[in-house]
Amino acid sequence: MGTKTLKEKIFDIAFWTVYFFCAFLIVGYLINSGFLKVVPAKDKIYEILKDALSISAAFLAPVAAFVLFSDWREQHRAIKIESESEVVYQELRKLFLTFKKSLLAIRTNIQDKNLFKEEEEKNKIHLDILNTTLSSLSSRMGNDAVKEFIEVVDEILEKYYKMYKIFDEIRLFHKYQVHQPNKELLEKQLPGLIEEHVNNISISQGEVLDILYIDIRRVYFLSTKLKA
């Protein structure tokens, strides 16, 4: 059964309030008329009517307040989910752009002493925002759409972490090349590391970029399911 809209909830409240009001009037009239044996005086009928209105109002006020508050809370939750999913999508797009820039840097600026420095600083900002937002979204894992969204994002981030681990190895090896010896790297026998990794990252064919772009587009389409 689907969730009722606010309009439908208000209609239900009105219906049951009128139903309760009419039921009270009938019961009150029956009691005061001795179950239709006598006709109640006008002042007695007025009193029954007044009591019915008072009790109906007492019933209506808290119920209406509860329904309106619940609807507002649901709307607020939906808007927050939509907003957070949009933040995640935008930060993934930014990560994609810095990822692309890092790939190009491997090919064209391998001698740059600041290789990946700018990208790493940007990525840290994007990842901090992503982790904070995902943590907030995770509290709503009971929502199937949110759960699927987070699972896909986690898959993408796992790919990012693997690729940047390779980038970090290349950066450290470059330091070794420019006479900044690193004992740990020497023990790993790093000669040829750059060639090995660069050859596995095909910029010309765009395989890595295409795969990540498709994944991020998938996140976008999943985020549309979370619209309020």
XYZ file of C-alpha atoms in Angstrom, residues 6-227:
222
model
C -1.284 15.064 2.910
C -4.566 15.799 1.103
C -5.732 12.218 1.622
C -4.740 12.321 5.295
C -6.682 15.564 5.828
C -9.716 14.020 4.130
C -9.505 11.003 6.457
C -9.312 13.262 9.513
C -12.314 15.286 8.352
C -14.298 12.132 7.644
C -13.666 10.565 11.040
C -14.279 13.867 12.843
C -17.685 14.252 11.177
C -18.408 10.571 11.827
C -17.514 10.962 15.511
C -19.581 14.166 15.758
C -22.661 12.526 14.233
C -22.251 9.399 16.364
C -22.038 11.507 19.539
C -25.141 13.466 18.536
C -27.128 10.282 17.905
C -26.029 8.607 21.133
C -26.614 11.800 23.124
C -30.064 12.278 21.648
C -31.032 8.665 22.296
C -29.951 8.861 25.927
C -31.677 12.184 26.599
C -34.858 11.088 24.821
C -35.093 7.856 26.772
C -34.398 6.026 23.532
C -37.035 7.988 21.594
C -39.713 7.811 24.334
C -39.779 11.582 24.836
C -38.664 14.637 22.881
C -35.762 16.447 24.618
C -36.174 20.130 25.390
C -34.502 22.647 23.089
C -31.940 23.627 25.714
C -31.058 19.934 26.151
C -30.600 19.511 22.386
C -28.426 22.632 22.363
C -26.332 21.167 25.188
C -25.889 17.891 23.287
C -24.836 19.810 20.189
C -22.390 21.955 22.166
C -20.842 18.912 23.857
C -20.500 17.134 20.504
C -18.702 20.122 18.998
C -16.403 20.487 22.023
C -15.443 16.821 22.095
C -14.957 16.733 18.307
C -12.691 19.778 18.500
C -10.733 18.180 21.340
C -10.304 15.089 19.175
C -9.479 17.023 16.012
C -6.770 19.338 17.361
C -4.153 16.775 18.509
C -4.819 14.386 15.624
C -4.491 17.138 13.018
C -1.333 18.449 14.687
C 0.200 14.968 14.735
C -0.627 14.285 11.074
C 0.682 17.662 9.909
C 3.875 17.278 11.937
C 4.422 13.728 10.645
C 3.919 14.871 7.060
C 6.329 17.785 7.565
C 8.893 15.407 9.056
C 8.576 13.011 6.106
C 8.890 15.876 3.633
C 11.915 17.225 5.486
C 13.540 13.782 5.441
C 12.861 13.369 1.707
C 14.255 16.822 0.906
C 17.370 16.108 2.983
C 17.947 12.792 1.188
C 17.532 14.515 -2.175
C 19.944 17.286 -1.181
C 22.566 14.869 0.149
C 22.367 12.610 -2.907
C 22.949 15.663 -5.113
C 26.015 16.606 -3.031
C 27.405 13.075 -3.423
C 26.862 13.138 -7.187
C 28.513 16.548 -7.618
C 31.522 15.571 -5.476
C 31.960 12.373 -7.502
C 31.976 14.454 -10.686
C 34.701 16.665 -9.212
C 36.693 13.587 -8.237
C 36.306 12.330 -11.788
C 37.780 15.562 -13.186
C 40.782 15.497 -10.840
C 41.214 11.814 -11.597
C 41.340 12.636 -15.299
C 43.847 15.406 -14.619
C 46.027 12.990 -12.651
C 46.002 10.515 -15.528
C 47.139 13.213 -17.919
C 49.828 14.321 -15.474
C 51.358 10.850 -15.520
C 51.755 11.084 -19.289
C 52.807 14.683 -19.677
C 54.254 16.009 -16.409
C 56.083 13.106 -14.843
C 59.110 15.337 -14.167
C 57.012 17.898 -12.293
C 58.173 17.933 -8.678
C 54.649 18.861 -7.576
C 53.081 15.936 -9.414
C 49.574 15.216 -8.048
C 49.964 17.775 -5.245
C 47.108 19.963 -6.452
C 44.942 16.953 -7.247
C 45.571 15.390 -3.842
C 44.550 18.581 -2.052
C 41.336 18.793 -4.067
C 40.594 15.113 -3.593
C 40.957 15.403 0.170
C 38.315 18.135 0.222
C 35.958 16.166 -2.025
C 36.440 12.935 -0.076
C 35.845 14.673 3.269
C 32.546 16.062 1.978
C 31.625 12.683 0.480
C 32.351 10.742 3.657
C 30.393 13.192 5.817
C 27.404 13.140 3.461
C 27.475 9.356 3.033
C 27.580 8.958 6.801
C 24.401 11.018 7.061
C 22.736 9.066 4.245
C 23.719 5.759 5.852
C 21.401 6.535 8.757
C 18.548 6.093 6.262
C 19.635 2.682 4.942
C 16.087 1.422 5.598
C 15.150 3.135 2.340
C 15.901 0.676 -0.504
C 16.666 3.463 -2.993
C 19.138 5.044 -0.560
C 20.759 1.659 0.100
C 21.270 0.982 -3.617
C 22.603 4.509 -4.122
C 25.182 4.141 -1.344
C 26.299 0.708 -2.576
C 27.055 2.076 -6.056
C 28.907 5.075 -4.604
C 30.992 2.745 -2.424
C 31.935 0.711 -5.513
C 33.111 3.856 -7.302
C 35.118 5.064 -4.315
C 36.797 1.671 -4.055
C 37.985 2.075 -7.658
C 39.250 5.568 -6.894
C 41.230 4.382 -3.895
C 42.855 1.613 -5.944
C 43.845 4.025 -8.723
C 45.229 6.643 -6.369
C 47.258 3.982 -4.627
C 48.937 3.440 -7.987
C 49.374 7.204 -8.394
C 50.968 7.426 -4.963
C 53.460 4.696 -5.858
C 54.366 6.563 -9.034
C 54.779 9.824 -7.109
C 57.047 8.167 -4.544
C 59.057 6.514 -7.274
C 59.483 9.876 -8.973
C 60.955 11.252 -5.728
C 63.374 8.352 -5.765
C 64.305 9.228 -9.352
C 65.172 12.812 -8.426
C 67.593 11.693 -5.729
C 65.294 11.376 -2.788
C 66.123 7.783 -1.858
C 63.438 5.783 -0.133
C 64.654 2.576 1.431
C 61.221 0.954 1.346
C 60.861 1.668 -2.364
C 64.360 0.381 -3.092
C 63.465 -2.884 -1.426
C 60.445 -3.191 -3.722
C 62.700 -3.023 -6.795
C 60.829 -0.169 -8.389
C 62.681 0.205 -11.733
C 60.074 0.088 -14.467
C 57.164 0.851 -12.123
C 56.085 3.938 -14.025
C 56.099 2.162 -17.379
C 54.186 -0.766 -15.910
C 51.403 1.348 -14.406
C 51.164 3.889 -17.207
C 50.814 1.132 -19.773
C 47.948 -0.282 -17.739
C 46.145 3.078 -17.734
C 45.071 3.654 -21.312
C 44.347 7.353 -21.776
C 44.178 7.044 -25.548
C 41.419 4.447 -25.353
C 39.886 6.122 -22.311
C 38.955 2.791 -20.732
C 39.365 3.864 -17.111
C 37.688 7.212 -17.670
C 34.802 5.670 -19.586
C 34.142 3.079 -16.884
C 34.181 5.659 -14.106
C 32.041 8.066 -16.117
C 29.435 5.350 -16.681
C 29.475 4.542 -12.957
C 28.981 8.192 -12.031
C 26.126 8.527 -14.516
C 24.548 5.533 -12.792
C 24.790 7.416 -9.497
C 23.025 10.354 -11.135
C 20.113 8.204 -12.309
C 19.834 6.588 -8.888
C 19.784 10.037 -7.291
C 16.715 10.924 -9.372
C 14.847 8.182 -7.512
C 15.481 10.083 -4.292
C 13.704 13.252 -5.402
